Amino acid sequence: MRNRILAVSGAALGGLTVASIATVVHAEAFPVVVTASLVVVALYVTALRLVTDDRLVATAGAIAVIATVFMLSQRSAGGSVLIQGNLVGNIWVFGSAVIAGLAIAWPQIRRSERD
């Protein structure tokens, strides 16, 4: 039980880190960086599914990505915005949510047992 709690916490912390870094840099050089950011999110959540064989761990990572992108898309108290309401911002917000959701919803891959 303790290992599962640590795995879920680590996945959530990793999702927070991936989403925070990608959110800060997503609008730098338009199609390259936002595409790379989406690929990183896809690889992160997919790796969680493949390495742990536990959907809860991957779900924690995906929810952390989605929640972090949502929180960073809000206007701050000083009025600054990290994710603008333009094409790049929309691609990042909706693309990261769709990719994280698809990685979680994907059916379990059964590994064949070899002798």
PDB file of C-alpha atoms in Angstrom:
ATOM      1  CA  MET A   1       0.000   0.000   0.000  1.00  0.00           C
ATOM      2  CA  ARG A   2       2.823   2.360   0.884  1.00  0.00           C
ATOM      3  CA  ASN A   3       4.534   1.742  -2.464  1.00  0.00           C
ATOM      4  CA  ARG A   4       1.322   2.507  -4.328  1.00  0.00           C
ATOM      5  CA  ILE A   5       0.871   5.790  -2.432  1.00  0.00           C
ATOM      6  CA  LEU A   6       4.449   6.764  -3.223  1.00  0.00           C
ATOM      7  CA  ALA A   7       3.977   5.837  -6.885  1.00  0.00           C
ATOM      8  CA  VAL A   8       0.782   7.894  -7.156  1.00  0.00           C
ATOM      9  CA  SER A   9       2.426  10.863  -5.404  1.00  0.00           C
ATOM     10  CA  GLY A  10       5.486  10.636  -7.644  1.00  0.00           C
ATOM     11  CA  ALA A  11       3.346  10.446 -10.773  1.00  0.00           C
ATOM     12  CA  ALA A  12       1.371  13.508  -9.683  1.00  0.00           C
ATOM     13  CA  LEU A  13       4.561  15.438  -8.922  1.00  0.00           C
ATOM     14  CA  GLY A  14       6.003  14.418 -12.287  1.00  0.00           C
ATOM     15  CA  GLY A  15       2.821  15.511 -14.071  1.00  0.00           C
ATOM     16  CA  LEU A  16       2.947  18.850 -12.291  1.00  0.00           C
ATOM     17  CA  THR A  17       6.576  19.325 -13.341  1.00  0.00           C
ATOM     18  CA  VAL A  18       6.030  18.309 -16.978  1.00  0.00           C
ATOM     19  CA  ALA A  19       2.970  20.542 -17.334  1.00  0.00           C
ATOM     20  CA  SER A  20       4.598  23.524 -15.617  1.00  0.00           C
ATOM     21  CA  ILE A  21       7.699  23.481 -17.796  1.00  0.00           C
ATOM     22  CA  ALA A  22       5.731  22.843 -20.987  1.00  0.00           C
ATOM     23  CA  THR A  23       3.262  25.630 -20.164  1.00  0.00           C
ATOM     24  CA  VAL A  24       6.035  28.155 -19.713  1.00  0.00           C
ATOM     25  CA  VAL A  25       7.702  27.337 -23.056  1.00  0.00           C
ATOM     26  CA  HIS A  26       4.760  26.232 -25.251  1.00  0.00           C
ATOM     27  CA  ALA A  27       4.449  29.506 -27.192  1.00  0.00           C
ATOM     28  CA  GLU A  28       8.119  30.072 -28.012  1.00  0.00           C
ATOM     29  CA  ALA A  29       8.503  28.927 -31.627  1.00  0.00           C
ATOM     30  CA  PHE A  30       5.058  28.112 -32.937  1.00  0.00           C
ATOM     31  CA  PRO A  31       4.555  24.779 -34.220  1.00  0.00           C
ATOM     32  CA  VAL A  32       7.761  23.207 -32.962  1.00  0.00           C
ATOM     33  CA  VAL A  33       7.644  23.817 -29.212  1.00  0.00           C
ATOM     34  CA  VAL A  34       3.910  23.247 -28.706  1.00  0.00           C
ATOM     35  CA  THR A  35       4.189  20.009 -30.695  1.00  0.00           C
ATOM     36  CA  ALA A  36       7.189  18.918 -28.640  1.00  0.00           C
ATOM     37  CA  SER A  37       5.299  19.777 -25.440  1.00  0.00           C
ATOM     38  CA  LEU A  38       2.341  17.644 -26.502  1.00  0.00           C
ATOM     39  CA  VAL A  39       4.687  14.785 -27.391  1.00  0.00           C
ATOM     40  CA  VAL A  40       6.323  15.029 -23.957  1.00  0.00           C
ATOM     41  CA  VAL A  41       2.918  14.838 -22.245  1.00  0.00           C
ATOM     42  CA  ALA A  42       1.964  11.834 -24.377  1.00  0.00           C
ATOM     43  CA  LEU A  43       5.241  10.058 -23.650  1.00  0.00           C
ATOM     44  CA  TYR A  44       5.007  10.791 -19.919  1.00  0.00           C
ATOM     45  CA  VAL A  45       1.488   9.449 -19.429  1.00  0.00           C
ATOM     46  CA  THR A  46       2.075   6.497 -21.763  1.00  0.00           C
ATOM     47  CA  ALA A  47       5.270   5.603 -19.910  1.00  0.00           C
ATOM     48  CA  LEU A  48       3.371   5.645 -16.628  1.00  0.00           C
ATOM     49  CA  ARG A  49       0.839   3.192 -18.094  1.00  0.00           C
ATOM     50  CA  LEU A  50       3.494   0.866 -19.502  1.00  0.00           C
ATOM     51  CA  VAL A  51       5.950   0.881 -16.614  1.00  0.00           C
ATOM     52  CA  THR A  52       3.606   0.580 -13.646  1.00  0.00           C
ATOM     53  CA  ASP A  53       0.754  -1.614 -14.984  1.00  0.00           C
ATOM     54  CA  ASP A  54      -1.428   0.435 -12.631  1.00  0.00           C
ATOM     55  CA  ARG A  55      -4.076   2.673 -14.124  1.00  0.00           C
ATOM     56  CA  LEU A  56      -4.303   4.700 -10.890  1.00  0.00           C
ATOM     57  CA  VAL A  57      -0.687   5.844 -11.159  1.00  0.00           C
ATOM     58  CA  ALA A  58      -1.149   6.947 -14.762  1.00  0.00           C
ATOM     59  CA  THR A  59      -4.440   8.623 -13.863  1.00  0.00           C
ATOM     60  CA  ALA A  60      -2.724  10.605 -11.109  1.00  0.00           C
ATOM     61  CA  GLY A  61      -0.087  11.797 -13.571  1.00  0.00           C
ATOM     62  CA  ALA A  62      -2.694  12.721 -16.187  1.00  0.00           C
ATOM     63  CA  ILE A  63      -4.906  14.563 -13.693  1.00  0.00           C
ATOM     64  CA  ALA A  64      -1.857  16.460 -12.451  1.00  0.00           C
ATOM     65  CA  VAL A  65      -1.043  17.523 -16.026  1.00  0.00           C
ATOM     66  CA  ILE A  66      -4.612  18.653 -16.716  1.00  0.00           C
ATOM     67  CA  ALA A  67      -5.009  20.427 -13.355  1.00  0.00           C
ATOM     68  CA  THR A  68      -1.667  22.216 -13.698  1.00  0.00           C
ATOM     69  CA  VAL A  69      -2.459  23.448 -17.205  1.00  0.00           C
ATOM     70  CA  PHE A  70      -5.875  24.606 -15.966  1.00  0.00           C
ATOM     71  CA  MET A  71      -4.396  26.463 -12.980  1.00  0.00           C
ATOM     72  CA  LEU A  72      -1.687  28.116 -15.066  1.00  0.00           C
ATOM     73  CA  SER A  73      -4.226  29.236 -17.669  1.00  0.00           C
ATOM     74  CA  GLN A  74      -5.976  31.473 -15.133  1.00  0.00           C
ATOM     75  CA  ARG A  75      -5.240  35.180 -14.895  1.00  0.00           C
ATOM     76  CA  SER A  76      -2.946  35.908 -11.942  1.00  0.00           C
ATOM     77  CA  ALA A  77      -3.592  38.555  -9.293  1.00  0.00           C
ATOM     78  CA  GLY A  78      -1.297  40.950 -11.156  1.00  0.00           C
ATOM     79  CA  GLY A  79      -3.136  40.388 -14.424  1.00  0.00           C
ATOM     80  CA  SER A  80      -0.479  38.344 -16.218  1.00  0.00           C
ATOM     81  CA  VAL A  81      -1.381  35.278 -18.275  1.00  0.00           C
ATOM     82  CA  LEU A  82       0.881  32.333 -19.145  1.00  0.00           C
ATOM     83  CA  ILE A  83      -1.486  30.770 -21.680  1.00  0.00           C
ATOM     84  CA  GLN A  84      -2.948  33.302 -24.061  1.00  0.00           C
ATOM     85  CA  GLY A  85      -6.343  32.887 -25.677  1.00  0.00           C
ATOM     86  CA  ASN A  86      -4.954  32.380 -29.178  1.00  0.00           C
ATOM     87  CA  LEU A  87      -4.379  29.378 -31.455  1.00  0.00           C
ATOM     88  CA  VAL A  88      -1.229  28.207 -29.674  1.00  0.00           C
ATOM     89  CA  GLY A  89      -2.854  28.490 -26.247  1.00  0.00           C
ATOM     90  CA  ASN A  90      -5.930  26.588 -27.377  1.00  0.00           C
ATOM     91  CA  ILE A  91      -3.824  23.851 -28.959  1.00  0.00           C
ATOM     92  CA  TRP A  92      -1.860  23.486 -25.724  1.00  0.00           C
ATOM     93  CA  VAL A  93      -4.851  23.505 -23.344  1.00  0.00           C
ATOM     94  CA  PHE A  94      -7.130  21.200 -25.303  1.00  0.00           C
ATOM     95  CA  GLY A  95      -4.360  19.064 -26.799  1.00  0.00           C
ATOM     96  CA  SER A  96      -2.778  18.251 -23.441  1.00  0.00           C
ATOM     97  CA  ALA A  97      -6.164  17.345 -21.951  1.00  0.00           C
ATOM     98  CA  VAL A  98      -7.140  15.131 -24.899  1.00  0.00           C
ATOM     99  CA  ILE A  99      -3.773  13.363 -24.994  1.00  0.00           C
ATOM    100  CA  ALA A 100      -3.759  12.741 -21.236  1.00  0.00           C
ATOM    101  CA  GLY A 101      -7.342  11.484 -21.386  1.00  0.00           C
ATOM    102  CA  LEU A 102      -6.646   9.156 -24.307  1.00  0.00           C
ATOM    103  CA  ALA A 103      -3.639   7.641 -22.584  1.00  0.00           C
ATOM    104  CA  ILE A 104      -5.779   6.832 -19.558  1.00  0.00           C
ATOM    105  CA  ALA A 105      -8.783   5.576 -21.525  1.00  0.00           C
ATOM    106  CA  TRP A 106      -6.691   3.293 -23.736  1.00  0.00           C
ATOM    107  CA  PRO A 107      -7.438  -0.376 -22.997  1.00  0.00           C
ATOM    108  CA  GLN A 108      -5.007  -2.455 -20.976  1.00  0.00           C
ATOM    109  CA  ILE A 109      -2.386  -4.116 -23.144  1.00  0.00           C
ATOM    110  CA  ARG A 110      -1.981  -7.767 -22.221  1.00  0.00           C
ATOM    111  CA  ARG A 111       1.552  -9.033 -22.429  1.00  0.00           C
ATOM    112  CA  SER A 112       1.979 -12.560 -23.662  1.00  0.00           C
ATOM    113  CA  GLU A 113       3.793 -14.882 -21.315  1.00  0.00           C
ATOM    114  CA  ARG A 114       6.903 -16.479 -22.775  1.00  0.00           C
ATOM    115  CA  ASP A 115       8.562 -19.634 -21.549  1.00  0.00           C
TER     116      ASP A 115
END
